[in-house]
Structure formats: structure tokens, C-alpha cells
XYZ file of C-alpha atoms in Angstrom:
598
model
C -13.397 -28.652 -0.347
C -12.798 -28.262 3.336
C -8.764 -27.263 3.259
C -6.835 -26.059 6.555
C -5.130 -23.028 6.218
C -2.284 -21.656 8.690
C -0.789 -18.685 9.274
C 2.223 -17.683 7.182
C 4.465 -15.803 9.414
C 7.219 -17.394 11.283
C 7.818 -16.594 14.942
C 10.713 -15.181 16.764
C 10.535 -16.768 19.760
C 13.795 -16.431 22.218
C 16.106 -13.639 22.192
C 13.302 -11.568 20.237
C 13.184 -7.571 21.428
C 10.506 -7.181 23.592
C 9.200 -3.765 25.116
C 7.292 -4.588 28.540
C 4.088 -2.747 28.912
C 4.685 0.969 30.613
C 2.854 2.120 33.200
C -0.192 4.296 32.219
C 0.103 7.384 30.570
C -2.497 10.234 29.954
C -4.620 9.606 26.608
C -2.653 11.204 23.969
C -4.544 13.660 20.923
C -5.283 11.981 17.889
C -2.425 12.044 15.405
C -4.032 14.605 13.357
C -4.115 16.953 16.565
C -0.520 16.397 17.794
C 0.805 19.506 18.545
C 5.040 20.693 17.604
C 6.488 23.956 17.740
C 7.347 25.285 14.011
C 10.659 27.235 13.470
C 10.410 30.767 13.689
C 11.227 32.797 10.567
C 11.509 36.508 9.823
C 9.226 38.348 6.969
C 11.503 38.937 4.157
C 8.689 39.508 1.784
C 4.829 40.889 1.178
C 2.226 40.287 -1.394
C 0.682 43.247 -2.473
C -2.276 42.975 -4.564
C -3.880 46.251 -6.070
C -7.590 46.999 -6.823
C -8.299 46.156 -10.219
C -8.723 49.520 -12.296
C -4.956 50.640 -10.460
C -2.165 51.228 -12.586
C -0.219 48.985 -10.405
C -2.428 45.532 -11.729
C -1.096 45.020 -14.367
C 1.878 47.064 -14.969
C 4.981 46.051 -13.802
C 6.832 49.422 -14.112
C 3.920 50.674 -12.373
C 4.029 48.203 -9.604
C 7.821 49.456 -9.047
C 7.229 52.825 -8.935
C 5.103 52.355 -6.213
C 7.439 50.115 -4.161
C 10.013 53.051 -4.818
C 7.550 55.486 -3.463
C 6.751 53.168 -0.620
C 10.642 52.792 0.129
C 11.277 56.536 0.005
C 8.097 57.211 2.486
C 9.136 53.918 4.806
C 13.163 54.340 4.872
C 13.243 51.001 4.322
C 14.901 49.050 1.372
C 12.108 48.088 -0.521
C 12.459 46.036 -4.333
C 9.536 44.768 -6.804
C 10.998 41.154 -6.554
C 7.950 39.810 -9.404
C 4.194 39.258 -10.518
C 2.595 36.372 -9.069
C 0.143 33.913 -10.821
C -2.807 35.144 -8.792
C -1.825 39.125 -9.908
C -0.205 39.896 -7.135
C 3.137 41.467 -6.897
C 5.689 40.610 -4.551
C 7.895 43.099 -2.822
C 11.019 42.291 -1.052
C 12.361 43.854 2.201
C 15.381 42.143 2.708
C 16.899 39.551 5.209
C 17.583 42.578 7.548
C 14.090 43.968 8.199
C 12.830 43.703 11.369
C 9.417 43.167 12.686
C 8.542 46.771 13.126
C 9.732 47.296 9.384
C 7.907 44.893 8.042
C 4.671 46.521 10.082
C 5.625 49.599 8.651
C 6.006 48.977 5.440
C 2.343 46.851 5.662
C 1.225 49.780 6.745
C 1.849 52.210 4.249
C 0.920 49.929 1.594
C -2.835 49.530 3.525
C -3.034 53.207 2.930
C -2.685 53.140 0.066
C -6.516 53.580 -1.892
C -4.961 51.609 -5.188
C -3.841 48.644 -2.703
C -6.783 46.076 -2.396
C -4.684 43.945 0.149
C -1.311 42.995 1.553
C -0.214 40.062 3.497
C 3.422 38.700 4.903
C 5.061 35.884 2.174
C 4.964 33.534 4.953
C 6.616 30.197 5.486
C 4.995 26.703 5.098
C 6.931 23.443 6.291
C 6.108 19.484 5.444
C 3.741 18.053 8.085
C 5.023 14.805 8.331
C 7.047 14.404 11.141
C 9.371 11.782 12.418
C 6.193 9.529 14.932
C 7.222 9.809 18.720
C 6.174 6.526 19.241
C 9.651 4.865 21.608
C 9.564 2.288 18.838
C 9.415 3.563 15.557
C 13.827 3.356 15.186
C 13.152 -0.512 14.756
C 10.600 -0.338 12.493
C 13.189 0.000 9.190
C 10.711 -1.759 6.689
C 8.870 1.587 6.848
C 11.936 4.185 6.320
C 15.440 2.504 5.331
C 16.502 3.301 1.678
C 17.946 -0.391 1.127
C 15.235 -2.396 2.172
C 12.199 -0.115 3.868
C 9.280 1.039 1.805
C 9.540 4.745 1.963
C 6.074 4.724 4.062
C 6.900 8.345 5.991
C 7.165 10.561 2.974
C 3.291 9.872 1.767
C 1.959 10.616 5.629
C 1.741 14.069 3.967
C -0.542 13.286 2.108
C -2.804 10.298 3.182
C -2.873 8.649 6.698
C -5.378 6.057 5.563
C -8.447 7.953 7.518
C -11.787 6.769 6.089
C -11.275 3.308 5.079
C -11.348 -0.243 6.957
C -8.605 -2.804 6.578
C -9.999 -6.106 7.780
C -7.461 -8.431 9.181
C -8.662 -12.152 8.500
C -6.484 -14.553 11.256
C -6.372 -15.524 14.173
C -8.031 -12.461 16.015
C -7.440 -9.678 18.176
C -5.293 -9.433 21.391
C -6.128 -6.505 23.269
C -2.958 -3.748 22.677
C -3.434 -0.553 23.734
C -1.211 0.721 20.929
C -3.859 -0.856 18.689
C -7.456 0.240 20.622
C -8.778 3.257 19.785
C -8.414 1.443 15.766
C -10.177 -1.562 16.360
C -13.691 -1.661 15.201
C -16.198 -4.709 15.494
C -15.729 -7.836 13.728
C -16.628 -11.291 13.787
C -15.274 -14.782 14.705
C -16.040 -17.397 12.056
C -14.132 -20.226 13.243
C -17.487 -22.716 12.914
C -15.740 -25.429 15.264
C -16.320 -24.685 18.832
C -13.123 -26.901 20.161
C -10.824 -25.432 17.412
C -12.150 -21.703 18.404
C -11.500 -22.566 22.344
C -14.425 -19.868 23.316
C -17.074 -22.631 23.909
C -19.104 -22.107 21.166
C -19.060 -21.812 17.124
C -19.858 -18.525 15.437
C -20.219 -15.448 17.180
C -19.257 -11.352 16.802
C -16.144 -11.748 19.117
C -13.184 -11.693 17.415
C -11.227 -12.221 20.399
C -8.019 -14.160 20.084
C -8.525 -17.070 22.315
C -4.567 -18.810 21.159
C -3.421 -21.199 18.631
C -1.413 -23.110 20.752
C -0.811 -26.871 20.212
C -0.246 -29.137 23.266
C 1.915 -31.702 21.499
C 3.451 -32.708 18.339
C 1.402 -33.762 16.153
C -1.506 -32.454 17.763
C -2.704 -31.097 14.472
C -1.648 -34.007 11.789
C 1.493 -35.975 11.364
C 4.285 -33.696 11.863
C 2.689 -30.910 13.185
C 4.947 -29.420 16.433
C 3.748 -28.643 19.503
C 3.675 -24.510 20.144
C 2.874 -21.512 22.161
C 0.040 -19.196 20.744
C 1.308 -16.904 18.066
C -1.215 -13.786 18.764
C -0.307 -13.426 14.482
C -3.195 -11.341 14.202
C -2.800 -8.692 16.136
C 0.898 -8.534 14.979
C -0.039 -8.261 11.468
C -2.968 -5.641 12.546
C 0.289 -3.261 14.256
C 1.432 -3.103 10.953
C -1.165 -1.721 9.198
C -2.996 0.403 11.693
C -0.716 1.075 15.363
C -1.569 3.865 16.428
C 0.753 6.591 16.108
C 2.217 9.602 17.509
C 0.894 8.032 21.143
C 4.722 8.398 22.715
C 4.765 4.374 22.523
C 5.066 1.493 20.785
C 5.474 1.992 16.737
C 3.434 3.551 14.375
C 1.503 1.662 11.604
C 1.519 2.443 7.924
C -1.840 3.639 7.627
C -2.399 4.861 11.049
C -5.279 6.403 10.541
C -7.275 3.589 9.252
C -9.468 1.704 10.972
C -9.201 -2.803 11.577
C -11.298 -4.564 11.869
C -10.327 -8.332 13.689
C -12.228 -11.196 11.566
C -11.369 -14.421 13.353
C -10.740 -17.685 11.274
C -7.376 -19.288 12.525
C -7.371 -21.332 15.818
C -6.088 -24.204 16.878
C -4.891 -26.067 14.144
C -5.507 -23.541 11.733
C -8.761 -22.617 9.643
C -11.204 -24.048 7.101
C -11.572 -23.034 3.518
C -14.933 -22.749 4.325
C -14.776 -20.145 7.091
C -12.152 -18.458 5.263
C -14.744 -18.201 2.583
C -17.259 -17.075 4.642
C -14.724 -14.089 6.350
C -13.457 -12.773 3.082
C -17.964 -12.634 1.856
C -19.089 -11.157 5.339
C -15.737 -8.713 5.631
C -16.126 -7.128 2.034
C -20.078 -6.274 3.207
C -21.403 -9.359 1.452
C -24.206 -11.419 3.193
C -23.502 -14.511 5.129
C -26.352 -17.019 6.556
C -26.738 -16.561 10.010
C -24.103 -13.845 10.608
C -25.169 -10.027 10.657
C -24.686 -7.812 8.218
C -20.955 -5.773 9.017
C -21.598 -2.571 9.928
C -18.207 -1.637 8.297
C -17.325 -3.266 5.484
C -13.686 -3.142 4.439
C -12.496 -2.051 1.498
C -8.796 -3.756 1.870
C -8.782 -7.298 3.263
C -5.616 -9.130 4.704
C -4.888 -12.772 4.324
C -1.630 -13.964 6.074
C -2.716 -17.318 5.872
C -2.174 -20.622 3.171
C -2.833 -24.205 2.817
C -0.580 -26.483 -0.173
C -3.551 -26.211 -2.825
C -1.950 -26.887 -6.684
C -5.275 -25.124 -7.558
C -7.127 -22.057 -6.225
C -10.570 -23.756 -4.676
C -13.867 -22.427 -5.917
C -15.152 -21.880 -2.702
C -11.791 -19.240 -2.325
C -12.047 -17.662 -6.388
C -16.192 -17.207 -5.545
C -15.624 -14.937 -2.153
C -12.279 -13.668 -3.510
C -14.413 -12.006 -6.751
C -17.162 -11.233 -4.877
C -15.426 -9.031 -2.174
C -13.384 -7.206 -5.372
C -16.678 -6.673 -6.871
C -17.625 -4.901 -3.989
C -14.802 -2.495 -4.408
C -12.862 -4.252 -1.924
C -8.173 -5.071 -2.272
C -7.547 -8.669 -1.213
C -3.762 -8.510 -0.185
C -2.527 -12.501 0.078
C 0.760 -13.645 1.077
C 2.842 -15.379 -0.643
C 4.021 -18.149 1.832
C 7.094 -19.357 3.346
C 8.024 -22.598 2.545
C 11.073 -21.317 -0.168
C 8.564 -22.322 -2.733
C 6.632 -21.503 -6.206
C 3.781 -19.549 -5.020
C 1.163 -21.279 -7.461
C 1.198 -24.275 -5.367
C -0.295 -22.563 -2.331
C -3.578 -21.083 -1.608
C -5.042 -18.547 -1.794
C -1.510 -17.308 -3.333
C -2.573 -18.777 -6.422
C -5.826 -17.176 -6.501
C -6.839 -14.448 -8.993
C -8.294 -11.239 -8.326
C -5.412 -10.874 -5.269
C -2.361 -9.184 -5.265
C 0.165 -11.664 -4.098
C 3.384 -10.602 -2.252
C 6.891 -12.181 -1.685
C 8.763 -11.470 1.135
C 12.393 -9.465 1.158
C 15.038 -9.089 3.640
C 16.704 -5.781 5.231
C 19.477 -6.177 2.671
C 16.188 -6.192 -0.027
C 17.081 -9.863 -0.886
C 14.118 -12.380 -1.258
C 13.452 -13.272 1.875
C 15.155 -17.254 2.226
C 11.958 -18.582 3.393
C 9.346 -16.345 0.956
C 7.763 -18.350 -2.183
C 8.563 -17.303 -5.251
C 7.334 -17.375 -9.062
C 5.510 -15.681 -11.808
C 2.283 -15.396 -9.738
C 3.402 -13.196 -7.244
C 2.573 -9.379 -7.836
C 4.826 -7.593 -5.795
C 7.155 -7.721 -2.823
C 7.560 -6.203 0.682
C 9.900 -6.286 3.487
C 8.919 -9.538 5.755
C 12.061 -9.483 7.466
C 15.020 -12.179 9.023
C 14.668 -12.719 12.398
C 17.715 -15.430 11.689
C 20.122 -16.136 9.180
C 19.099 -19.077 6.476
C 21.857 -20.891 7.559
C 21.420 -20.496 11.553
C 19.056 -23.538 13.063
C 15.257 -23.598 12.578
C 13.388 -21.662 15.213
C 16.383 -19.656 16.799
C 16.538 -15.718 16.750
C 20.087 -14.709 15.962
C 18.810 -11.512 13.696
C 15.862 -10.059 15.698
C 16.774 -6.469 14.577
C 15.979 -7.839 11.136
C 12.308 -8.730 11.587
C 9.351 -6.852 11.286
C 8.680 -5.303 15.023
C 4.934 -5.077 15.926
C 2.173 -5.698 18.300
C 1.609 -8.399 20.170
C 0.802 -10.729 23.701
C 2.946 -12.531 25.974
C 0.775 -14.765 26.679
C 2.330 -18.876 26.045
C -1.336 -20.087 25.474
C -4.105 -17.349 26.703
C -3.651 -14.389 26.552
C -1.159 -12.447 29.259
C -0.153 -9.078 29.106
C 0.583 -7.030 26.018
C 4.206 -6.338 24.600
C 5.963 -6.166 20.981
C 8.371 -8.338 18.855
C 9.954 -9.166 15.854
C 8.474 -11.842 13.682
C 9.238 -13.175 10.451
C 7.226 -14.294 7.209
C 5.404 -13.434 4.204
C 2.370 -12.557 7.065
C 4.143 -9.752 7.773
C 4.976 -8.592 4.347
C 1.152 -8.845 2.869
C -0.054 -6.407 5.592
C 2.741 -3.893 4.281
C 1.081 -4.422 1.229
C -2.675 -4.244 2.850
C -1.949 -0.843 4.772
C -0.497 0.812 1.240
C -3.840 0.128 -0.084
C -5.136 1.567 2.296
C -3.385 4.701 2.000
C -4.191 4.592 -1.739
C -7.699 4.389 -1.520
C -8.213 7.126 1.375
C -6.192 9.659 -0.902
C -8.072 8.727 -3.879
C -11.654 7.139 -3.001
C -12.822 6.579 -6.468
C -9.913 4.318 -7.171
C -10.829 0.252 -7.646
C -9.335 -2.920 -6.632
C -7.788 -3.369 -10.168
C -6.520 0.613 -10.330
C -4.874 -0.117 -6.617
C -2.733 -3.276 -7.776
C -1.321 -2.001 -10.737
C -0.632 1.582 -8.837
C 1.694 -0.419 -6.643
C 3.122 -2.692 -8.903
C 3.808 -0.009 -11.528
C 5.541 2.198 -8.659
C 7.589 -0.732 -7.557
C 10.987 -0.408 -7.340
C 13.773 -3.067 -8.504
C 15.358 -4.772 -5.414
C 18.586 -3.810 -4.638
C 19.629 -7.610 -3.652
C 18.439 -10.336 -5.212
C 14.863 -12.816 -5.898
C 15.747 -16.112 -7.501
C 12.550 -17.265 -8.932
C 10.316 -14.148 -8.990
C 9.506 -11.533 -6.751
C 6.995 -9.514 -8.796
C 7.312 -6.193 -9.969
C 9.886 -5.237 -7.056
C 9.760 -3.987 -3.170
C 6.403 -1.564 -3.150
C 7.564 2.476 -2.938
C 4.511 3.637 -0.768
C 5.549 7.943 -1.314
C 5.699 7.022 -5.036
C 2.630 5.318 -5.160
C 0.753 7.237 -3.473
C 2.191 10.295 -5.406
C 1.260 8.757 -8.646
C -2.427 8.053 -7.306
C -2.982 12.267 -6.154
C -0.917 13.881 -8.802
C -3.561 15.199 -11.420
C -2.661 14.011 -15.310
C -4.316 15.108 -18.558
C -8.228 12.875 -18.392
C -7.586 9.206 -19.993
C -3.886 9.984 -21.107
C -3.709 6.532 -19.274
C -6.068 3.325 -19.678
C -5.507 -0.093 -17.179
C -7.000 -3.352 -17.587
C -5.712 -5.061 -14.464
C -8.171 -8.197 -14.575
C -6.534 -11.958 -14.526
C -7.298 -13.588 -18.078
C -6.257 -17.129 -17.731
C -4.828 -18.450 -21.035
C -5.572 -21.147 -22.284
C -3.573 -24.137 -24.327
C -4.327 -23.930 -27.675
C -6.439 -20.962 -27.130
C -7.151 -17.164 -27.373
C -7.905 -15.036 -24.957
C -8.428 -10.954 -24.722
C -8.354 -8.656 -22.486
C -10.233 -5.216 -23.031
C -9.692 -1.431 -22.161
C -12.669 1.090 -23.177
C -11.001 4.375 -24.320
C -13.376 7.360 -23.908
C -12.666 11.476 -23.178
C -10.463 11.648 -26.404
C -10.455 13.292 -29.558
C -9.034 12.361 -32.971
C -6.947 9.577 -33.555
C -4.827 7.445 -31.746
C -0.592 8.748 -31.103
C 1.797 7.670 -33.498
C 3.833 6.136 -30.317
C 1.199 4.175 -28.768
C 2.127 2.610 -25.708
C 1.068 -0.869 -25.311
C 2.338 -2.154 -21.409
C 2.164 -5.721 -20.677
C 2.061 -7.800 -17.756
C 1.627 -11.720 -19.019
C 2.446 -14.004 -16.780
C 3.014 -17.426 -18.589
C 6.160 -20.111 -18.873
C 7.860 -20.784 -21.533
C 6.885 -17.446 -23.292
C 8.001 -18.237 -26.778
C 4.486 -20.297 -26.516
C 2.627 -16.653 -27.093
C 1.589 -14.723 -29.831
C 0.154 -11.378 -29.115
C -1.561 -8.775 -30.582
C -2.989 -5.551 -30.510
C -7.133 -5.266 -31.844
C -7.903 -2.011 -32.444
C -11.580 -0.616 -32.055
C -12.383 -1.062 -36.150
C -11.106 -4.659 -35.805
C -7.512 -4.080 -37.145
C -4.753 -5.840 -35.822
C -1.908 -5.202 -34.656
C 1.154 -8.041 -33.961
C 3.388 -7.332 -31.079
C 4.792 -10.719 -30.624
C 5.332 -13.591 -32.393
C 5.739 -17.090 -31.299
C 8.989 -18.557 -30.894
C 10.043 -22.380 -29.939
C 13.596 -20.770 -28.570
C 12.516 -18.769 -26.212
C 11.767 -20.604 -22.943
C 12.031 -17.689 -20.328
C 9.371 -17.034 -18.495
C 6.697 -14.037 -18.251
C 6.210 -10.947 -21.005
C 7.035 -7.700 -18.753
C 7.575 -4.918 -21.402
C 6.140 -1.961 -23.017
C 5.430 -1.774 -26.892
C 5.087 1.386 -29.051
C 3.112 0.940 -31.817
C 1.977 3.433 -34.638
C -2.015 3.598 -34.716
C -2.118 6.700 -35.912
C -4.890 5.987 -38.520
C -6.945 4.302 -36.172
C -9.906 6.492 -33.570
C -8.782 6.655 -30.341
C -12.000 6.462 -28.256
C -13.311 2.771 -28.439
C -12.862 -0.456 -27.131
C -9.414 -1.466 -27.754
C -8.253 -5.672 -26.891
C -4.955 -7.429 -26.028
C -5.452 -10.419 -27.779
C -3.120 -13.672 -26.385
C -3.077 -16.898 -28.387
C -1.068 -19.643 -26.328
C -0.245 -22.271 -29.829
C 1.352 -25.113 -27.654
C 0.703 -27.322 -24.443
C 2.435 -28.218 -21.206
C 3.074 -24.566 -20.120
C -0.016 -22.050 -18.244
C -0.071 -18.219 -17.060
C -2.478 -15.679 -17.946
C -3.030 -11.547 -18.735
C -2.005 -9.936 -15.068
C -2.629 -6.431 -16.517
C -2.140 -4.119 -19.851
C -2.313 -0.495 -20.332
C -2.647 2.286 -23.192
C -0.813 5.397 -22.585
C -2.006 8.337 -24.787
């Protein structure tokens, strides 16, 4: 199946903020190196810690005999304020102790043969900083309560450094707020007139323009246009560089992205899509080298109308996820259920909707039980104001991009629109996630974020997932250590099948005894008319356990719940299945993901 596939962000093109290029400034230090001044506070307190066979170790009475003595000998005010975890005891000066006090009263304690060591209680302050990039107050899908993502409050703790995001579109525009990020990639765009470079396949991924001359150029009803340069807007996103004193910052700044070229004029081929998503992941692809740095989160901001997922799509899709790689799709903008576009309505992704500033749905995003989760995309206009004016620009998504009406020009930045720019939201999260935690896989990255989703504050008729992604929480619940297996994911698409059951399976290992009394069974089914469903718990010894019955009343859509269930008498380590038995026709979904929590 040879199906076109276009980009899925939407353009603002007049009255769009646009920040000229700057004359040349010196190369800034990487963002890791960036250099502030940190506030200057006085030493209110020491740590004393005492040689072992002293009194003073592990006696506290001792310990505050000898601050008294040290007081007495010093003049100062000294107090034994408490024992630390590490044995040491801390001693307090008070806010009115001066530098020369403080060496003082070091002092004496140094002297002192029973004193091992002593050091100021110094202060410590949060690393991440407001960027200085000129830009970064428009970028308010990264920091605004109501709509953003909460992106700045995990740069303490991950910055995406180590992992590749590859960007599959139309290509790279060169942006000097995007450089020093961009590794090699490829250009599979197999048609030499549709990749407007003068040949087929090659390893530049430069972004020669999608422009169309005239309407319907590229089939009946197709519009004549200027180049989007969507690539490289979706690639600022996910990896700008930051702290540079220009531009805006991207969400995982310190990731590398890698440009993989498929979109040109007139769109792209399901078969060099295909080929991309193989080749990008690290898989092998006749007649193209082998990548040099595989990803491990792809991109797609790209769809084709498709009431199926083609094979061609599913085969690379799996195959790049079994190389440990996150396929991020979007969900597409045509106001739309998602399951009729592709690859939206491929499994193995994790599909995202598209919300507003106000953390609506986005007018334009699709919609429906498919989609995972959802991200900002932005408004660049009102869904009432006239197709392909800019009345809202401060509403879109601000990122890289050319100036260029066919080839490319000179580099500037605007606001676009679309579910293309809420994916790579998605796609630089991921890669946050999996720099902070390496060991973590495509299935343990999908339900991270859609478990640390957060409702939307405005409204998604039709379904926008699990809510707008929280990237601080995420991440947070990704580094924060928990007792071994107290939690157990199965994150896998099971399709279900009419008059059929299915089952999904979790291996429990690391335990001891029996299962809790309060089980916790989460589940994720995505499926119409649920009252179609029954489903049940399997134990390891084969023992079953109903959570839901069937019911011919209840025609809402999708199971989204946790269930407590007593297995008390059953082993805990095992393999444990979510069994799904669909006993009617007409209606489809499948197992998105279920958990055991411990």
C-alpha cells in the first residue's frame, strides 16, 4: 500500500510573531556550563563529627557539653541544635555570627583531639533556572499552570543528554538555535522530483521545501502553498538549544535530533515512511547505511485518512519499539476520530490530541478512544475566525523555523498550530524520561506519561486520552526510588476481538508470600460500547477472578478504572493475566495497558 502522508501541523502564516535573525554573537557555553552568581548566605551552623571511640559519638549530653565548653572558650553563643543521620551533630551559632566567629569557633572545634572533622552547614539552591534564551516568555506550553506542561521544574533533574530524538518530516532547515543538536540523518524521500534535490535517496536530510505551485498541484483540492520548513519547527521543540541568549529553549535541550527526511512536495509515501521509522530506530534498510545513532524516541507529525493501520506502518512501528525505541504520533487535525487516520491508529504508538492555552481540545485536534494522551498544540486563530488567518498568534506553539516562501531564506521563528506540534511535546518528554532512567522501555515510557497526566482544566469532546502530559511529575515518578516490584505494567496493545478472548500478561517476580488483600488491578481498555466486556482477573494457579460483567445498558465507551480485589490466598510471584472476552459484534477496542500494584 503506497499511501501519502502530510504533515499535521497547521501554519500561521500572516500576522505570525517573527524574531529576525540577530547579528552574530560569541559561541555561548553549553547549558550545563552556564555560569550565574548564587546568593550569598551567612554560616549559621557547623557539623561536627567526633572520632568514633569519643564520648561525644554517640551521646547527646556529651555532644552538649562540649558545645558548652566550646562556647565558654569561643565567647560565642554556641547550642547543640541535633544528631544527624550520618552521626554527626549539628551546632548552631546563631543568625548574628559573623565570619570571623564562625572561623573561630571551626577552629576550636579542629583542636579538639575527640573532633574527627567539622565543616560549615552550607546552603544548596535548585539548579534550574529560568533559560535566557529572548524567547522563552512565548513559549507558555512549557511553563503556564492552565495550559503549559510544567517542562522547567524536571530540568533539575534530566535535560535529555544521552539520547537521540529522530524527527521523521520534512527535514532540516539550518537554525543556529538548533546546530550544535543536529546529528546526521538521512533523506528517504525515494522520488527524485517530489524530494527537489535531483536525485532519490541519499544521507542529506536537508529541507529542500514543500511548496506547491498551484491548486491542485497535489490531487483534487489540494491548495497551492509556500514551504512549511515543519520539520525543523517541530525539531525546536524538542531539542532548541538553550541558555544561548536567543531564540527559545527546547524541552529536552540536551538531547540530540536527528533530521530523517520523508515529506516533500506533496507529501510522503507509506513506503518511505516505513523505511525512516526501520533505518531511524537502528534497523537495517537495503541500500541505506547503517545509522550511526539510532534513536531511541521517534517523531511522526505526519497522517494520511487510513480506516486501518497498514502493515507496512504496524511492521516498522513494532520493529523500532522492539529495539527499545518511543514512537510519538500525532493525532491529526481534521476535528476528527483519530482511528480513521494513520499512523494515529497504529499500535505500539502513543497517540496525542492537541489542547489549547485555555487547556481545551484543540478545535482542529482528532479525537477518540485511541488517543493516549494530550499536549498543548496551540490556536494561532479562533475556531470561528476564517481558515488560514492568524488572529491568536500568542496562542501557538513558537519555534524554529525559515523564511524562506519556497527554498530556503534566512532563519527566524513563529507560531504554528496542529497536532505536529503537540506530538513533539510528547517526543521530547520521552526523551527526558529515558535519559533520567535508561533502563526504562517503550511500554514503561507511555504509561509513565499517561499515568502522570493531568485532567484538563477546559474541555475534550470526544476523547483526549489520559489528560495534558505533567513533564516534572513524570519525570519525578520515573527517578523517585519505590520498594522493587511494588508496581507491575503491561502496556502492550491487545486487540479484542468479537466474540473472542483475549489476555494480557504481567510476570510478578522479587516478592515473597502471598498476594495483598487490596490488590490493585488498573485498567486501560479501550473499546465502544463497553457493556460488550467481561473481564477478569487469572491468577498464577489458574483461579479467576471477575471484575466486570457484561451489560447490554451500558453503551459508554472505554474501561478507565482501578479494581481492588482480595487475592490474599493466592502466591504473589507468577504470571498473573487480564483476561477480556468481547460477547457481542459491531463494536472494536483493545487492552491499552493494566497494572498490579503490591
Amino acid at each position: 500500500m503506497v499511501a501519502s502522508a502530510a504533515i499535521l501541523g497547521a501554519a500561521a502564516t500572516t500576522g505570525a510573531i517573527a524574531a529576525a535573525p540577530g547579528a552574530a554573537t560569541p559561541k555561548p557555553a553549553p547549558a550545563s556550563q552556564t555560569m550565574r552568581a548564587l546568593p550569598s548566605a551567612p554560616v549559621e551552623k557547623v557539623i561536627v563529627t567526633y572520632k568514633s571511640q569519643a564520648a561525644e559519638a554517640g551521646s547527646n549530653t556529651a555532644a552538649k557539653s562540649d558545645t558548652a565548653e566550646k562556647a565558654a572558650k569561643t565567647g560565642e553563643k554556641l547550642s547543640f541544635e541535633r544528631r544527624l543521620a550520618g552521626g554527626g551533630a549539628l551546632v548552631d551559632l546563631g543568625d548574628s555570627a559573623s565570619k570571623q566567629d564562625v572561623t573561630e569557633v571551626m577552629a576550636a572545634f579542629r583542636a579538639d583531639p575527640s573532633v574527627a572533622s567539622v565543616e560549615p552547614d552550607i546552603r544548596a539552591y535548585a539548579m534550574a533556572v529560568t533559560p535566557n534564551d529572548t524567547d522563552y516568555a512565548k513559549q507558555w506550553d512549557l511553563f503556564e499552570p492552565t495550559g503549559g506542561m510544567n517542562v522547567p521544574a524536571a530540568w533539575d533533574k534530566t535535560t535529555g543528554s544521552g539520547v537521540t530524538v529522530a524527527v521523521i518530516d520534512t527535514g532540516y532547515a539550518a537554525h543556529s538555535d538548533l546546530a550544535t543538536n543536529i546529528v546526521s540523518g538521512y533523506d528517504f524521500i525515494s522520488t527524485s522530483a517530489d524530494a527537489r534535490d535531483g536525485n532519490g535517496r541519499d544521507a542529506d536530510a536537508k529541507d529542500e521545501g514543500d511548496w506547491n505551485a498551484t491548486d491542485n498541484e497535489c490531487g483534487t483540492g489540494s491548495k497551492a502553498s509556500n514551504s512549511s520548513w515543519h520539520g525543523t519547527h517541530v525539531a525546536g521543540t524538542i531539542g532548541a538549544v538553550t541558555n544561548n541568549t536567543k531564540g527559545i529553549a527546547g524541552i529536552a535541550y540536551n538531547a540530540k535530533i536527528q533530521p530523517v527526511r520523508v515529506l516533500g512536495k506533496c507529501g510522503g509515501s507509506s513506503a518511505d515512511i516505513a523505511d525512516a521509522i526501520t533505518w531511524a530506530s537502528g534497523g537495517s534498510v537495503p541500500g541505506a547505511p547503517a545509522n550511526a545513532t539510532p534513536a531511541k524516541v521517534i517523531n511522526l507529525s505526519l497522517g494520511g485518512a487510513s480506516a486501518t493501520c497498514p502493515s507496512v506502518y504496524q511492521n516498522a512501528i513494532n520493529g523500532a519499539v522492539s529495539r527499545g525505541t518511543t514512537v510519538v504520533v500525532a493525532a491529526g487535525n481534521s476535528n476528527a476520530n483519530a482511528s480513521g487516520f494513520t499512523p494515529a491508529n497504529c499500535a505500539n504508538v502513543i497517540n496525542v490530541a492537541s489542547t489549547s492555552r485555555e487547556g481545551n481540545r484543540s478545535y482542529y485536534s482528532n479525537f477518540g478512544s485511541i488517543v493516549d494522551v494530550a499536549a498543548p498544540g496551540g490556536e494561532t486563530r479562533r475556531a470561528t475566525d476564517t481558515p488560514g488567518t492568524v488572529t491568536t498568534p500568542e496562542n501557538g506553539i513558537y519555534s524554529t523555523l525559515n523564511s524562506g516562501a519556497t527554498t530556503q531564506s534566512s532563519e527566524n521563528f513563529k507560531p504554528y498550530q496542529g497536532t505536529s506540534m503537540a506530538a513533539p511535546h510528547i517526543a521530547g518528554l520521552a526523551a527526558l524520561l529515558k535519559s533520567a532512567k535508561t533502563s526504562l522501555t517503550p511500554a514503561e515510557i507511555e504509561t509513565a506519561i499517561k499515568t502522570n497526566a493531568r485532567p484538563l482544566p477546559g474541555t475534550c469532546t470526544g476523547g483526549c486520552g489520559t489528560g495534558i502530559a505533567d513533564t516534572a511529575k513524570t519525570v519525578n515518578a520515573v527517578t523517585t526510588t519505590t520498594p522493587p516490584g511494588s508496581v507491575f505494567t503491561n502496556a502492550t496493545d491487545v486487540t479484542i476481538v468479537d466474540n473472542a478472548t483475549v489476555s494480557s500478561s504481567i510476570v510478578v517476580s522479587g516478592r515473597t508470600g502471598n498476594a495483598p488483600a487490596a490488590l490493585k488491578v488498573g485498567v486501560d481498555i479501550r473499546h465502544t460500547w463497553r457493556g460488550d466486556l467481561v473481564i477478569d482477573l487469572v491468577a498464577p494457579d489458574g483461579t479467576v477472578r471477575n471484575l466486570k460483567a457484561s451489560s447490554s445498558s451500558d453503551s459508554a465507551d472505554n474501561v478507565l478504572t482501578t479494581y481492588t480485589v482480595d487475592a490474599s490466598s493466592e502466591v504473589a510471584n507468577g504470571t498473573w493475566k487480564l483476561q477480556v472476552r468481547d460477547v457481542a459484534t459491531g463494536d472494536t477496542g483493545y487492552i491499552n495497558s493494566w497494572s498490579l500494584t503490591f
